[in-house]
Coordinates of C-alpha atoms in Angstrom, one line a residue:
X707 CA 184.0 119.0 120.8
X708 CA 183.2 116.7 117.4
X709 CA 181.8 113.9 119.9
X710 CA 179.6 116.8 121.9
X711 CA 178.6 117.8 118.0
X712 CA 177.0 114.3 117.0
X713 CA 175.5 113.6 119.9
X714 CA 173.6 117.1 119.5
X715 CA 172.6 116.6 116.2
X716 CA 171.2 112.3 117.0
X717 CA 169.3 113.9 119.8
X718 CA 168.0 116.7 117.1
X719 CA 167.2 113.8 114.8
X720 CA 165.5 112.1 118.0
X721 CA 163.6 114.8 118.6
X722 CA 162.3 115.8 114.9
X723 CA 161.2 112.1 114.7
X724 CA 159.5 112.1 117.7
X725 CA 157.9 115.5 116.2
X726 CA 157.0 113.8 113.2
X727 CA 155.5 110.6 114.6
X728 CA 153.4 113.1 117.4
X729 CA 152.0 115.3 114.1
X730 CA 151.3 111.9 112.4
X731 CA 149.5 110.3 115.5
X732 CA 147.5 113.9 116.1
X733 CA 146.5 113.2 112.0
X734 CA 145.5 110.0 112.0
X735 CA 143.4 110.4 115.0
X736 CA 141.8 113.6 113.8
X737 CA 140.8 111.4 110.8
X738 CA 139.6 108.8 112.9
X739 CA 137.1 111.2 114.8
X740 CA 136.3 112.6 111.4
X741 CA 135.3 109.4 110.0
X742 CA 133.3 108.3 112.9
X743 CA 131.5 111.7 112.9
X744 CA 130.9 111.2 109.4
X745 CA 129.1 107.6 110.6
X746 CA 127.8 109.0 112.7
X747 CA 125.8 111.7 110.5
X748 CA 125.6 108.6 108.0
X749 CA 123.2 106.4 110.6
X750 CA 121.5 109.3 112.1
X751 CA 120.2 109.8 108.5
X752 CA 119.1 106.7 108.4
X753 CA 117.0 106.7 111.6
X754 CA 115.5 109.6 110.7
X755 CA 113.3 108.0 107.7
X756 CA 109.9 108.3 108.5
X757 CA 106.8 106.2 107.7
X758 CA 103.4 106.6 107.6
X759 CA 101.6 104.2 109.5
X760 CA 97.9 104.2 108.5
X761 CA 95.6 102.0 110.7
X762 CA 92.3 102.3 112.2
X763 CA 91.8 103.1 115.7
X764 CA 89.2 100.5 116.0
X765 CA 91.6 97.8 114.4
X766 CA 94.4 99.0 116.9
X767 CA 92.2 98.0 119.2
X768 CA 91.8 94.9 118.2
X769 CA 95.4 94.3 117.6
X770 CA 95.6 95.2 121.2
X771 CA 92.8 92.8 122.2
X772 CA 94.7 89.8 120.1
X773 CA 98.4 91.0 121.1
X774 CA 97.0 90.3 124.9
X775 CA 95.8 86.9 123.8
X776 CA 99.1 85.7 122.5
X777 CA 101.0 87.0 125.1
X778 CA 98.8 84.3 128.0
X779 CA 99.2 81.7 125.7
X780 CA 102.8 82.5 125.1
X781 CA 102.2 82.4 121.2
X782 CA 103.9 85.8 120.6
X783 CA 107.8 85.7 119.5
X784 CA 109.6 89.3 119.5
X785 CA 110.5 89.0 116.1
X786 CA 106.6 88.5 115.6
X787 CA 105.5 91.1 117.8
X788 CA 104.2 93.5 115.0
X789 CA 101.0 95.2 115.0
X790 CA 100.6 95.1 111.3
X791 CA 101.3 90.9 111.2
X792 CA 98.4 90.3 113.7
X793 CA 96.1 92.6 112.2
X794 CA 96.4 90.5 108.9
X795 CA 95.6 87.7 110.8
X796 CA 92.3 89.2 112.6
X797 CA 91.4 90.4 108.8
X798 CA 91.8 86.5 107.6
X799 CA 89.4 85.6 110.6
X800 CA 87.3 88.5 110.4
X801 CA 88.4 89.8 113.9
X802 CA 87.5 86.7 115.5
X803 CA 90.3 86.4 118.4
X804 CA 89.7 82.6 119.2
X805 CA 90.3 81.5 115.5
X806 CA 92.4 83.9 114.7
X807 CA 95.0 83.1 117.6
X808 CA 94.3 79.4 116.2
X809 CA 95.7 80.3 112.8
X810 CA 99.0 81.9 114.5
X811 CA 99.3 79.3 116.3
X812 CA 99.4 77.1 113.3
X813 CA 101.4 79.3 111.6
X814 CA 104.3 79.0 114.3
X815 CA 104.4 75.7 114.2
X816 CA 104.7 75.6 110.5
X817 CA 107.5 77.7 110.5
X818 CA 109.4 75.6 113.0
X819 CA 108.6 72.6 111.0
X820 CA 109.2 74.1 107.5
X821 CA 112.3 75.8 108.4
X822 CA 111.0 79.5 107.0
X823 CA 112.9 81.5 109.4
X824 CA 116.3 80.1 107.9
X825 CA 115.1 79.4 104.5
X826 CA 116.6 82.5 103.0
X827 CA 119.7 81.6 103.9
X828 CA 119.5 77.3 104.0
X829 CA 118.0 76.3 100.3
X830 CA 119.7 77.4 96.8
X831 CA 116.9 77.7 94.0
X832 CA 119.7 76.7 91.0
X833 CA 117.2 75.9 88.6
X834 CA 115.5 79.6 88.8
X835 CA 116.6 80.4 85.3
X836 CA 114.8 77.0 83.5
X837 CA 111.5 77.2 85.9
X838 CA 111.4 81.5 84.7
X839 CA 111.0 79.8 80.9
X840 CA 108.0 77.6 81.4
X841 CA 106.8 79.8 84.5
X842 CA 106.9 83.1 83.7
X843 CA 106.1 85.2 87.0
X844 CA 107.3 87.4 88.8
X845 CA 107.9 90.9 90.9
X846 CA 108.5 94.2 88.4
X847 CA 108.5 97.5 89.4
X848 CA 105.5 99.4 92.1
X849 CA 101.9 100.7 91.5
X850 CA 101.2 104.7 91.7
X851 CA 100.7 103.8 96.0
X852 CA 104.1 102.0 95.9
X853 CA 103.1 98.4 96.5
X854 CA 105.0 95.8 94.9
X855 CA 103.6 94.7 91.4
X856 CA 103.4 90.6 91.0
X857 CA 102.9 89.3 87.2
X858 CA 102.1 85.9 86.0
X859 CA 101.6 84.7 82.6
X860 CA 99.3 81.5 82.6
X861 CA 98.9 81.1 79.4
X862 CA 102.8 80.5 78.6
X863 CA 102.7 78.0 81.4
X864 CA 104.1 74.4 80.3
X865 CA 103.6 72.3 83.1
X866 CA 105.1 69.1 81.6
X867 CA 108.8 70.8 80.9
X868 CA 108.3 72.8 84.4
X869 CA 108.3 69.4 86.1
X870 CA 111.6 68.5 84.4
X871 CA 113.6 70.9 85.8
X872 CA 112.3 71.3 89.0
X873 CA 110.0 69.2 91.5
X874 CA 106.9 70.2 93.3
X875 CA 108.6 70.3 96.6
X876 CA 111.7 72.5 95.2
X877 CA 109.2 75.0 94.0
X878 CA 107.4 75.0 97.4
X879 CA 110.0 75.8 99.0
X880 CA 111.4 78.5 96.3
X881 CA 107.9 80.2 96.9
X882 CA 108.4 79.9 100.7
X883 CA 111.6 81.5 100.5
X884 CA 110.6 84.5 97.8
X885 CA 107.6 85.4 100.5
X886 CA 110.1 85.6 103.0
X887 CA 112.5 88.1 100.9
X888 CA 109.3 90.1 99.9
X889 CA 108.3 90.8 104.1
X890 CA 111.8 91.0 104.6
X891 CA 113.1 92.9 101.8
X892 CA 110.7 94.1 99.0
X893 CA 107.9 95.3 101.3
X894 CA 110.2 97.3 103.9
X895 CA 111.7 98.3 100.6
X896 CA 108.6 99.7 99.4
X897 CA 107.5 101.7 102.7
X898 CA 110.9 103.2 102.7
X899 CA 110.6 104.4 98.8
X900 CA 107.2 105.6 99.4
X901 CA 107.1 106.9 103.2
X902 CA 104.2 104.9 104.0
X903 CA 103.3 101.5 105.6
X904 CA 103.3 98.6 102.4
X905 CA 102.7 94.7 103.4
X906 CA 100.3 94.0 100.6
X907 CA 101.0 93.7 96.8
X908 CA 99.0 94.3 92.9
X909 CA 99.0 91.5 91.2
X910 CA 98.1 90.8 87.6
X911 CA 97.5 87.3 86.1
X912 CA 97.5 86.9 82.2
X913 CA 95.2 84.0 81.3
X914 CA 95.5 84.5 77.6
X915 CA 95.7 80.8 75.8
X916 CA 95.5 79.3 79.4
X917 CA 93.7 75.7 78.6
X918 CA 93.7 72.2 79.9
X919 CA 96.6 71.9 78.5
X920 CA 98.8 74.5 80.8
X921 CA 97.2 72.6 83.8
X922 CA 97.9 68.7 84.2
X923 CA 97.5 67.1 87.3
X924 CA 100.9 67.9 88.7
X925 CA 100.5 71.6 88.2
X926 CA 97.4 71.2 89.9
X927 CA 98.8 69.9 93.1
X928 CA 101.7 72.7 92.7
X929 CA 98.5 75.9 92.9
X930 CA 96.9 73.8 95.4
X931 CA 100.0 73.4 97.6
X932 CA 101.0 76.7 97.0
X933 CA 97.5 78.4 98.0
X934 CA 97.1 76.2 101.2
X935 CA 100.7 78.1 102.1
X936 CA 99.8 81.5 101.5
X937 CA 96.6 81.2 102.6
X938 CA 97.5 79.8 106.1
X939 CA 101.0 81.3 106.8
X940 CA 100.7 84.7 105.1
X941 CA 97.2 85.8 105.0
X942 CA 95.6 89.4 103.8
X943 CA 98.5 90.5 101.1
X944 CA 96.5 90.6 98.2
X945 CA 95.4 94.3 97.9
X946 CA 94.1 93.9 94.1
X947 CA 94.5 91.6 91.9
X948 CA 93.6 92.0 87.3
X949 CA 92.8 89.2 85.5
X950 CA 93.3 90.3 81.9
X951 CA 92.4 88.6 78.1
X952 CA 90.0 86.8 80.0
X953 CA 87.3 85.5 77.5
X954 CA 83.8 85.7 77.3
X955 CA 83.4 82.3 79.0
X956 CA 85.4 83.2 81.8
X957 CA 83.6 86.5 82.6
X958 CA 80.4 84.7 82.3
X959 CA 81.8 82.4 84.9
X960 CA 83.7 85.2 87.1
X961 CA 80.2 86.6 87.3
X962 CA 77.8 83.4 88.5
X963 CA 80.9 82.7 91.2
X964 CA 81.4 86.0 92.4
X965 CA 77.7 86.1 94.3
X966 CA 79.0 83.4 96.1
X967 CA 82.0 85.0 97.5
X968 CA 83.1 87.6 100.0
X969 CA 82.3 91.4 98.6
X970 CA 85.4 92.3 100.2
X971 CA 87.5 89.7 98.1
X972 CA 85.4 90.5 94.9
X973 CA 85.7 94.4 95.6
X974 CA 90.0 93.4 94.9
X975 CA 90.1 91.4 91.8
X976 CA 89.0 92.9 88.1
X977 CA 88.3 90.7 85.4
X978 CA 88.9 92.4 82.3
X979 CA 88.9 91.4 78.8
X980 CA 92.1 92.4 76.1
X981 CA 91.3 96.2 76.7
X982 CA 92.9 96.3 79.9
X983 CA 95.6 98.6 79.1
X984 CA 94.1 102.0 80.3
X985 CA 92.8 100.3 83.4
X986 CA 96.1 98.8 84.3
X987 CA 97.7 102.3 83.5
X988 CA 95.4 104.1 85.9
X989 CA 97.0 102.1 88.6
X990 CA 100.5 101.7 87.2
X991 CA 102.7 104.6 85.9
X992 CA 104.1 103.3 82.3
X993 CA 108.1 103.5 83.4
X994 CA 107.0 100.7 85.7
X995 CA 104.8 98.6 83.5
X996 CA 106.4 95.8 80.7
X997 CA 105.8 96.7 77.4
X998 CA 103.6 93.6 76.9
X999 CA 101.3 94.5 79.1
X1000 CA 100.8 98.6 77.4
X1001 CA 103.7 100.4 79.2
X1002 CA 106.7 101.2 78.3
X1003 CA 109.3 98.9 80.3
X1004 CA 111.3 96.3 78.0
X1005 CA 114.3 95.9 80.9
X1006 CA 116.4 94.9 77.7
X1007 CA 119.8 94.9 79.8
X1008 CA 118.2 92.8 82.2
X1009 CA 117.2 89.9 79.6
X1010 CA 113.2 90.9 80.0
X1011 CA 110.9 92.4 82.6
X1012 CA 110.3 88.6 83.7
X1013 CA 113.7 88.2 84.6
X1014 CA 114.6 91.8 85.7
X1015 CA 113.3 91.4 89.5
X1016 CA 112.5 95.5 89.0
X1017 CA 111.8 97.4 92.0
X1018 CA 113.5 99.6 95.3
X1019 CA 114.6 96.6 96.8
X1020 CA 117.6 97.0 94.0
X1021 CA 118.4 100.5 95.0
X1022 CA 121.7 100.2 97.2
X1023 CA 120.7 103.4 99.6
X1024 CA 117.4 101.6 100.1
X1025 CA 118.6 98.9 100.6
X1026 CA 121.6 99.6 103.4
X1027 CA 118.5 100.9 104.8
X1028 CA 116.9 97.6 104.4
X1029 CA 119.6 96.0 106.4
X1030 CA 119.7 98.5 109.0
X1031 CA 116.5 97.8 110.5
X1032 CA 114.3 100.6 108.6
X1033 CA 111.0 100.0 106.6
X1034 CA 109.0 98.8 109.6
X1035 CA 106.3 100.8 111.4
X1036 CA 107.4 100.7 115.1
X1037 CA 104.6 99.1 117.2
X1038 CA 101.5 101.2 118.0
X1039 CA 99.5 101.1 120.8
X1040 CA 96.4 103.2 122.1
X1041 CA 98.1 104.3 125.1
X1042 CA 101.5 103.6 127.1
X1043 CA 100.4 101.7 129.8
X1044 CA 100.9 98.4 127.7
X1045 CA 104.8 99.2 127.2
X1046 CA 105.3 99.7 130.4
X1047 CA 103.9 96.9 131.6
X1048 CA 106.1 94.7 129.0
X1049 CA 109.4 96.7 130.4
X1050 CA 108.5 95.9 133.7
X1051 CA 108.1 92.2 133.3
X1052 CA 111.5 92.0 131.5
X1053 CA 113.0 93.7 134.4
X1054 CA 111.1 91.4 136.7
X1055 CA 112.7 88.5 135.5
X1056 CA 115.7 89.5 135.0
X1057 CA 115.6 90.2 139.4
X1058 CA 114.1 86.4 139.5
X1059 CA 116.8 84.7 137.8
X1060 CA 119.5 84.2 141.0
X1061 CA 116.7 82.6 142.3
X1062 CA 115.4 80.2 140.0
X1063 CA 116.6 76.3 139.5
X1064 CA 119.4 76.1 137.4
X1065 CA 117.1 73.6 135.7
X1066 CA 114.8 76.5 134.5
X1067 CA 118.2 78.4 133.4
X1068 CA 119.2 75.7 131.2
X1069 CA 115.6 74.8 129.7
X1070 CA 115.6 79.1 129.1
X1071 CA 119.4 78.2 127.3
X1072 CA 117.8 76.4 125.0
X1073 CA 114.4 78.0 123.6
X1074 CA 115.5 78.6 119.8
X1075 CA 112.6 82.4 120.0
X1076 CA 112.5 85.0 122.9
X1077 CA 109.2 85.2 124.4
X1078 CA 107.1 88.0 125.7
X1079 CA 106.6 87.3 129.3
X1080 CA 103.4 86.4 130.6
X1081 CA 103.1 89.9 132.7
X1082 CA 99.5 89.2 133.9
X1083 CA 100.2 85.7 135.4
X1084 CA 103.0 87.4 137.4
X1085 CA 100.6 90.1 138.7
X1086 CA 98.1 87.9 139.7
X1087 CA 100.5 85.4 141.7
X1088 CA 102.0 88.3 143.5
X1089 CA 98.3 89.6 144.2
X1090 CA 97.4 86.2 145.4
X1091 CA 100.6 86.4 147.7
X1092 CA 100.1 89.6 149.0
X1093 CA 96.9 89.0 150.0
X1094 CA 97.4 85.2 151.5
X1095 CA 100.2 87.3 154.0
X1096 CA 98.1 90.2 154.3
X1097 CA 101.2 92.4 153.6
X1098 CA 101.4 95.9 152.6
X1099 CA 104.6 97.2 152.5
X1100 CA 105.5 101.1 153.0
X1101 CA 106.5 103.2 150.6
X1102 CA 110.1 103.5 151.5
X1103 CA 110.6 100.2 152.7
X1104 CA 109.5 99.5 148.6
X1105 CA 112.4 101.6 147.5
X1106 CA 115.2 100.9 149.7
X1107 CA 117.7 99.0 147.8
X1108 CA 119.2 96.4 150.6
X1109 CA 115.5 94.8 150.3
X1110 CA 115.3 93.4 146.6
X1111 CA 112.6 91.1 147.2
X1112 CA 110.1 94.0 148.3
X1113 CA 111.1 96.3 145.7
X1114 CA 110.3 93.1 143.2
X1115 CA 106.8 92.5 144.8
X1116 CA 105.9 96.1 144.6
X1117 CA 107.2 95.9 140.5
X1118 CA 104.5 93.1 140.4
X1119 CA 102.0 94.8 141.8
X1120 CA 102.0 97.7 139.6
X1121 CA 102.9 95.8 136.4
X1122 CA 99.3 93.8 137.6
X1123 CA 97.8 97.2 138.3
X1124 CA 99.0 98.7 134.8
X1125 CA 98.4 95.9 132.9
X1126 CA 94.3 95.6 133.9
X1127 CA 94.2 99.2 133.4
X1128 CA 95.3 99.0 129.8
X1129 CA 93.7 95.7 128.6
X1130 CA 90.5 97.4 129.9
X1131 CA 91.3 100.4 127.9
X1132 CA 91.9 98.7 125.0
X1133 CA 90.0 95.5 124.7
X1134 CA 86.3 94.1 126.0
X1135 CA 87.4 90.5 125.7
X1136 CA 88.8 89.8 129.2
X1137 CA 87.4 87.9 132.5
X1138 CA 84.7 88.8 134.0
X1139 CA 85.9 89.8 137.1
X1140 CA 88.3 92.7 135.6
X1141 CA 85.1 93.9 133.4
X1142 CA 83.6 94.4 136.4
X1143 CA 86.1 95.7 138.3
X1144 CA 84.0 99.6 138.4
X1145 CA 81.3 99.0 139.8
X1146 CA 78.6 101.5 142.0
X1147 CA 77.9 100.1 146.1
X1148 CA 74.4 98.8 144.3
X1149 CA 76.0 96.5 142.0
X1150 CA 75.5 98.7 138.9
X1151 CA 78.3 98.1 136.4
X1152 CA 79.4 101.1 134.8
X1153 CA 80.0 101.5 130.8
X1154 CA 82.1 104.1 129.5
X1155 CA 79.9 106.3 126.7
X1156 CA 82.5 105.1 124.4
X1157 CA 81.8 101.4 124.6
X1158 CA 78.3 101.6 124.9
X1159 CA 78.3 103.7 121.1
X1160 CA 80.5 100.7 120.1
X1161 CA 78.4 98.0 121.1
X1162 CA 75.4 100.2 119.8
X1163 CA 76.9 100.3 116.3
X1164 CA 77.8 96.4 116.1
X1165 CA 73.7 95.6 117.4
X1166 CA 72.8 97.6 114.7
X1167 CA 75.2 95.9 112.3
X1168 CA 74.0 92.6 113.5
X1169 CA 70.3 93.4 113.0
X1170 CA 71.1 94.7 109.6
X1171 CA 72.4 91.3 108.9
X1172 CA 69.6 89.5 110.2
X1173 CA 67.6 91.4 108.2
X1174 CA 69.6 91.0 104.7
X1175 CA 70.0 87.6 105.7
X1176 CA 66.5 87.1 106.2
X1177 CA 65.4 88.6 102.9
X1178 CA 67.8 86.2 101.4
X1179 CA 65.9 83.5 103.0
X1180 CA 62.5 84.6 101.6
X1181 CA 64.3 85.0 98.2
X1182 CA 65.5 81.2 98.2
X1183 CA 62.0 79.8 99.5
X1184 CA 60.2 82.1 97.0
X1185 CA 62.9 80.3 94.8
X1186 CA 62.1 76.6 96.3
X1187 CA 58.8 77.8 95.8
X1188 CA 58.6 78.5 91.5
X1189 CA 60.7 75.5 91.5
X1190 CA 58.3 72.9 92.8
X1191 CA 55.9 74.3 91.2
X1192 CA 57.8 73.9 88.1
X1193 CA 58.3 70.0 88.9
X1194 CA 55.0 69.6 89.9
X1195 CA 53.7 70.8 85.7
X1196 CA 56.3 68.7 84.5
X1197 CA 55.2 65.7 86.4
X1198 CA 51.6 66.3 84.9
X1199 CA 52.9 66.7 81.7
X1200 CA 54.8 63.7 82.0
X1201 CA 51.7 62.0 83.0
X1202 CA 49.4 63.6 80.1
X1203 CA 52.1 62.8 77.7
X1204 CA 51.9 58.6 78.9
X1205 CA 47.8 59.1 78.8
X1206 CA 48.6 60.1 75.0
X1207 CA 50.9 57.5 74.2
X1208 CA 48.8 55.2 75.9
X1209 CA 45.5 55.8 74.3
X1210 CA 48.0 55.8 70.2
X1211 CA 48.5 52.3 71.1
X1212 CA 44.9 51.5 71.4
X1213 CA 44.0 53.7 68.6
X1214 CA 47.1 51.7 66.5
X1215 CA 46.1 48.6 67.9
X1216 CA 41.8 49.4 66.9
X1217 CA 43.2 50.6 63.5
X1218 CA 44.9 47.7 63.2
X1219 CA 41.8 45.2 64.2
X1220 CA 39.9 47.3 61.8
X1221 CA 41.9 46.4 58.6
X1222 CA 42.0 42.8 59.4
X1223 CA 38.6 42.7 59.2
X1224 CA 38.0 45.0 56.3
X1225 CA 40.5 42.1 54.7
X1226 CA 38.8 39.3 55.7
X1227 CA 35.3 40.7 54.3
X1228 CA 37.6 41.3 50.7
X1229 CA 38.6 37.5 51.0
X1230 CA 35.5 36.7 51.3
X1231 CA 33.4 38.8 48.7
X1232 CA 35.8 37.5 45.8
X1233 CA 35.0 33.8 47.2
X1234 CA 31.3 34.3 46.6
X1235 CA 31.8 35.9 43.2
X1236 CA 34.0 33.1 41.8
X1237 CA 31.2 30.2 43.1

């Protein structure tokens, strides 16, 4: 009876274990699924942060236009395929497509050769702390549209102790590497903090006690370096720019240059003299401007506003949101023809790879960038091959899975099909023979109202600057004009003025004649007298 008691009571222990490891299990995974649905919540808050995306219709289309271009040349990356990147471009190269496709072009292989798209990670600026002191520059704070804020202070430039700490290659590459944190970082930053596209910056350049002697030739070669960088590999981010305590001289200066330049690029940068304060304030709130410069930032905790780094991109919501992909504007098109074309080639090549080389496979292996795939060369072989077999397949022999090769050809044919549709749509820059493609029995090409308003507008534009350029010409021959005619009175009074000198001489040299002889007559009168 005692043995029949213990085993009852193990098996009762048995059990309330078993009980206890059950509620324990039934806990820990109710806590799991908790957690993952708080996660869950957690990310879908963070896809739901919207942007603004402001951009022109006609600049889309030009994006479009450009977007085409790169993809038949193969000159488009997918981390590169944004919409706001090319349009920079077009805007360096005045939405010219053939140079500005140059320029990215150059621009690729730049980054392959310079290393930028690792350079975050691969180079260690130690020396940042020494190269602040005798550089002062630097990011701080937003302006009232929420675009990054970019101070330098020229005049506190000492280019001789700069180059003692640092070299000119060092600081290349530091700038390199702080332009690829700012699109990385500080601009999706920006756009997250103020719900609206921001890929350009304010910058303000202090020239006060900036002389020859802040610039030797070594700091000279740095600007220039650093200007031939930015200006080839990361065009259009300027959106204004303040000179301030600039002197008379410079002003003077500023204004003779500036009729020489771009009005665009003169509209963005202010010269202004030492009362600059309430200017700068009308475009920067005072919390977010240094003290030196009239606000009311010291960033005394930080060790200055020059070494503070003050912005969004510090915030740590903003930026886990950073890291997750947010602050980009997804890609915008004018229609959806253009995606789907793009899905349709992926899919196509993922069906062609069984039956490519294993060559091609390995060469594929080893491309470093993703390309987008050429989907209008594809079309057009397939056309081509279609119509050298004079096949047209049916409809359900198209969707019938046992034949894959059909199915593919009919995938072509569409993504062709699509793809003209769309480029035509979107762009006026294609061959000649898929402009043409609508076209009455007569041979009359016809224009949609749309485009023929378009190409209106830009005759109109162009006759307006035939005509301003025009008057400009009559200005500078009217010029050419008053200024021969100025040489011309100077080369007669050039000529008077030798006719003058010319006939002094012989006046000196009658005068002179003259008083010989009244001398000689003297000689000779007080001769006769003594006799």
């Amino acid at each position: 009876m005692a043995e029949t008691m213990v085993e009852i009571s193990e098996d009762d222990k048995r059990l309330t274990k078993l009980c206890s490891l059950k509620k324990k299990a039934i806990n820990a995974t109710n806590k799991f699924k908790h957690s993952m649905t708080k996660r869950g919540r957690r990310h879908s808050r963070v896809r739901c942060v919207s942007i603004v995306d402001e951009i022109d219709t006609e600049e889309l289309r030009q994006v479009d236009a450009f977007r085409q271009a790169l993809i038949l040349e193969e000159l488009l990356p997918s981390k590169h395929d944004d919409h706001h990147m090319m349009l920079r471009f077009l805007r360096a190269r005045k939405f010219d497509i053939e140079k500005a496709k140059q320029m990215w072009a150059d621009m690729l292989n730049w980054r392959k050769d310079y290393g930028a798209d690792t350079i975050m990670e691969d180079f260690d600026f130690q020396e940042i702390d020494e190269v602040v002191k005798y550089y002062p520059q630097g990011y701080h704070g937003v302006d009232k549209e929420g675009r990054p804020v970019y101070i330098e202070r020229l005049g506190q430039v000492d280019a001789t102790k700069l180059m003692k700490v640092t070299t000119i290659d060092r600081y290349v590459k530091y700038h390199v590497k702080e332009f690829e944190k700012t699109f990385n970082v500080k601009f999706p930053a920006c756009s997250i903090a103020a719900k609206r596209h921001i890929d350009q910056s304010t910058t303000i350049l202090d020239v006060q006690g900036v002389g020859l002697n802040n610039f030797n030739k070594a700091a000279k070669d740095l600007l220039q370096s650093i200007q031939k960088i930015d200006n080839d590999n990361y065009p259009e981010t300027l959106n204004r720019m303040f000179i301030i305590n600039a002197g008379y001289g410079f002003r003077i200066v500023w204004n003779g240059v500036k009729s020489f330049l771009d009005p665009k690029t003169t509209a963005k940068i202010h010269v202004l003299g030492n009362k600059y304060q309430s200017k700068l304030l009308e475009i920067i709130d005072a919390n977010e401007l240094p003290e030196f410069l009239g606000g009311k930032c010291t960033c005394a905790d930080k060790g200055g506003c020059m070494r503070s780094d003050k912005g969004p991109w510090n915030d740590p919501d903003i930026f886990k949101l950073v890291q997750n992909g947010e602050g980009r504007c997804l890609r915008k098109s004018l229609s959806g023809i253009e995606e789907k074309t793009i899905s349709m080639s992926k899919n196509i090549t993922e069906k062609r790879e069984p039956f490519e080389p294993e060559e091609t496979d390995k060469k594929a292996a080893d491309e470093k960038e993703t390309f987008i795939d050429k989907t209008v060369d594809t079309g057009a072989c397939l056309t081509e091959l279609s119509k050298d077999n004079n096949i047209v397949p049916e409809p359900q022999d198209l969707l019938h899975p046992a034949v894959e090769r059909k199915g593919y050809l009919y995938g072509g044919v569409m993504a062709l099909l699509m793809g003209i549709v769309g480029v035509m749509r979107l762009t006026k820059n294609m061959p000649r023979k898929l402009i043409q493609a609508n076209v009455y029995p007569d041979g009359v090409t016809v224009m949609p109202t749309q485009e023929y308003r378009a190409m209106v507008k830009k005759m109109t534009d162009l006759e307006e600057k035939c005509k301003s350029m025009d008057a400009q010409v009559a200005i500078a021959i009217e010029r050419e004009k008053v200024l021969d005619a100025a040489l011309r009175r100077v080369d007669q009074l050039e000529l008077q003025l030798s006719e003058t000198k010319k006939a002094l001489d012989e006046t000196m040299t009658r005068q002179h004649e003259i008083m010989a002889y009244i001398e000689k007559k003297k000689k000779k009168k007080r001769k006769f007298l003594f006799f």
